[in-house]
Short mmCIF file of C-alpha atoms and ligand atoms in Angstrom, two decimals:
data_model
loop_
_atom_site.label_atom_id
_atom_site.label_comp_id
_atom_site.label_asym_id
_atom_site.label_seq_id
_atom_site.Cartn_x
_atom_site.Cartn_y
_atom_site.Cartn_z
CA MET A 1 4.98 19.08 0.15
CA ALA A 2 5.85 16.33 2.24
CA ASP A 3 9.20 15.13 1.54
CA GLN A 4 10.42 14.08 5.68
CA LEU A 5 9.08 10.87 7.02
CA ASP A 6 6.73 10.96 11.19
CA PRO A 7 9.12 9.06 13.23
CA ASP A 8 6.46 7.73 14.82
CA CYS A 9 4.32 6.13 11.56
CA VAL A 10 5.09 2.73 10.81
CA PHE A 11 5.39 2.77 7.56
CA CYS A 12 7.70 5.29 7.47
CA LYS A 13 9.68 3.02 9.83
CA ILE A 14 9.44 0.40 6.82
CA VAL A 15 10.54 2.83 4.30
CA THR A 16 13.73 3.92 6.65
CA GLY A 17 14.55 0.04 6.97
CA ALA A 18 14.12 0.79 10.50
CA ILE A 19 11.15 -2.59 10.76
CA PRO A 20 12.04 -5.66 8.30
CA ALA A 21 9.25 -5.37 5.26
CA THR A 22 9.57 -8.37 2.24
CA VAL A 23 9.07 -5.76 -0.08
CA VAL A 24 8.25 -7.19 -3.65
CA ARG A 25 8.58 -3.40 -5.55
CA GLU A 26 10.30 0.04 -5.25
CA THR A 27 10.98 3.38 -7.44
CA PRO A 28 12.80 6.08 -6.17
CA ALA A 29 9.05 7.76 -4.86
CA THR A 30 7.05 4.25 -3.77
CA LEU A 31 7.76 1.15 -1.76
CA ALA A 32 6.17 -2.04 -2.13
CA PHE A 33 5.19 -5.10 0.19
CA ARG A 34 3.77 -7.76 2.15
CA ASP A 35 1.08 -6.98 4.87
CA ILE A 36 2.16 -8.73 7.95
CA ASN A 37 -1.57 -9.84 8.23
CA PRO A 38 -3.18 -10.59 4.97
CA GLN A 39 -6.01 -10.68 4.07
CA ALA A 40 -5.74 -12.66 0.79
CA PRO A 41 -3.09 -15.30 -0.86
CA THR A 42 -1.70 -12.09 -2.47
CA HIS A 43 -2.12 -8.83 -0.25
CA VAL A 44 0.17 -6.29 -0.89
CA LEU A 45 0.69 -2.31 0.61
CA VAL A 46 1.34 -0.21 -2.36
CA ILE A 47 3.48 3.18 -0.21
CA PRO A 48 4.76 6.43 -1.21
CA LYS A 49 8.27 6.95 0.45
CA THR A 50 7.02 10.00 1.56
CA HIS A 51 4.58 10.79 4.88
CA TYR A 52 0.85 11.71 3.86
CA PRO A 53 -1.53 10.55 5.92
CA ASN A 54 -3.83 9.33 3.22
CA ALA A 55 -4.71 8.84 0.49
CA ALA A 56 -6.41 12.23 -0.24
CA THR A 57 -4.04 14.25 1.54
CA LEU A 58 -0.79 12.81 -1.22
CA ALA A 59 -3.62 13.46 -4.37
CA ALA A 60 -4.23 16.70 -2.91
CA ALA A 61 -0.19 17.38 -2.53
CA GLU A 62 1.35 15.05 -5.62
CA PRO A 63 -0.86 13.56 -8.30
CA GLU A 64 1.92 12.63 -10.14
CA LEU A 65 2.25 10.56 -7.42
CA ALA A 66 -1.12 9.25 -6.40
CA ALA A 67 -1.05 7.91 -9.99
CA GLY A 68 2.78 6.12 -9.51
CA LEU A 69 0.46 4.18 -6.62
CA LEU A 70 -2.13 3.00 -9.49
CA THR A 71 0.66 1.44 -11.77
CA GLU A 72 3.11 -0.42 -9.08
CA ALA A 73 -0.60 -1.47 -7.65
CA ALA A 74 -0.83 -2.69 -11.32
CA ALA A 75 2.59 -3.72 -11.32
CA VAL A 76 2.03 -6.34 -8.41
CA ALA A 77 -0.82 -7.35 -10.05
CA ALA A 78 0.49 -8.65 -12.71
CA ASP A 79 4.12 -9.72 -10.93
CA GLU A 80 1.69 -11.79 -8.73
CA LYS A 81 -0.14 -13.36 -11.90
CA ILE A 82 -3.26 -12.15 -10.33
CA ALA A 83 -4.15 -9.38 -12.78
CA ASP A 84 -6.14 -11.67 -15.30
CA HIS A 85 -8.42 -13.54 -12.93
CA GLY A 86 -9.25 -9.91 -11.16
CA TYR A 87 -7.58 -8.16 -8.11
CA ARG A 88 -8.93 -4.98 -5.35
CA MET A 89 -7.11 -1.67 -4.84
CA ILE A 90 -8.63 -0.69 -1.77
CA PHE A 91 -7.17 2.81 0.22
CA ASN A 92 -9.36 2.80 3.37
CA THR A 93 -9.81 6.66 4.63
CA GLY A 94 -10.00 7.54 7.37
CA ALA A 95 -10.33 5.14 11.19
CA GLY A 96 -14.55 4.79 10.55
CA ALA A 97 -13.27 3.37 7.36
CA GLY A 98 -11.24 0.57 9.19
CA GLN A 99 -7.56 3.32 8.24
CA THR A 100 -5.13 1.98 11.43
CA VAL A 101 -1.92 2.75 9.56
CA PHE A 102 -1.88 6.76 8.92
CA HIS A 103 0.01 6.60 6.08
CA ALA A 104 -0.92 6.71 2.67
CA HIS A 105 -1.25 3.52 1.25
CA VAL A 106 -3.25 1.03 -1.57
CA HIS A 107 -4.35 -2.30 -0.11
CA VAL A 108 -3.71 -4.93 -3.79
CA LEU A 109 -5.34 -8.20 -2.64
CA GLY A 110 -5.76 -10.80 -5.04
CA GLY A 111 -5.70 -14.96 -5.75
CA GLY A 112 -8.80 -15.45 -3.64
CA ASP A 113 -13.17 -15.58 -4.31
CA PHE A 114 -14.48 -12.32 -3.49
CA HIS A 115 -17.65 -13.81 -3.67
CA GLU A 116 -16.78 -15.75 -0.39
CA GLY A 117 -15.99 -12.47 1.56
CA LEU A 118 -13.12 -12.43 1.28
CA VAL A 119 -12.41 -8.67 2.67
P1 5GP B 201 -5.15 -0.18 6.76
O1 5GP B 201 -6.69 -0.64 7.85
O2 5GP B 201 -4.53 1.49 7.43
O3 5GP B 201 -6.17 0.03 5.79
O4 5GP B 201 -3.81 -0.40 7.03
C1 5GP B 201 -3.08 -0.88 7.70
C2 5GP B 201 -1.91 -2.66 7.18
O5 5GP B 201 -0.59 -2.12 7.68
C3 5GP B 201 -2.88 -4.07 7.35
O6 5GP B 201 -3.11 -4.65 7.04
C4 5GP B 201 -2.27 -4.82 7.82
O7 5GP B 201 -1.81 -5.55 8.43
C5 5GP B 201 -0.90 -3.77 7.86
N1 5GP B 201 0.28 -3.12 8.65
C6 5GP B 201 0.16 -3.03 10.23
N2 5GP B 201 1.77 -3.05 10.86
C7 5GP B 201 2.92 -3.42 10.13
C8 5GP B 201 3.95 -4.14 9.65
O8 5GP B 201 4.48 -3.50 10.84
N3 5GP B 201 4.09 -4.39 8.29
C9 5GP B 201 3.71 -4.83 7.75
N4 5GP B 201 4.30 -5.56 6.38
N5 5GP B 201 2.42 -4.61 7.58
C10 5GP B 201 1.62 -3.90 8.29
ZN1 ZN B 202 4.73 7.90 7.51
#
């Protein structure tokens, strides 16, 4: 169980409010906010409010919470009106895959043409 936060983690600091973020959705267990460096017209990150280093460790420890990220990601897509056209959910897992923030998160990307090299 990881109900503690990591004092050195940027996303934990967003959970506590120590670092500001543009929050678009919130549940008791998850937070969705806009990526500071958007790679698409809609680029939102959905995170658990508890610290896990990546999606795999989150899913192993708390599968319901992992599923909650998907539910919230879909709700973000609906809110942002990108669901009908189509969007991407991306979990970078490990530095070799481009993960730079080691707090589990799913990227919700949409509003552009993925055939033109978006992300
Ligand atoms: P990763 O590469 O780990 O999958 O994605 C991390 C994402 O977090 C990047 O897209 C990056 O732009 C975003 N990010 C990093 N620091 C911050 C921050 O302080 N605020 C916000 N809103 N996004 C951040
Ligand atoms: Zn964290």
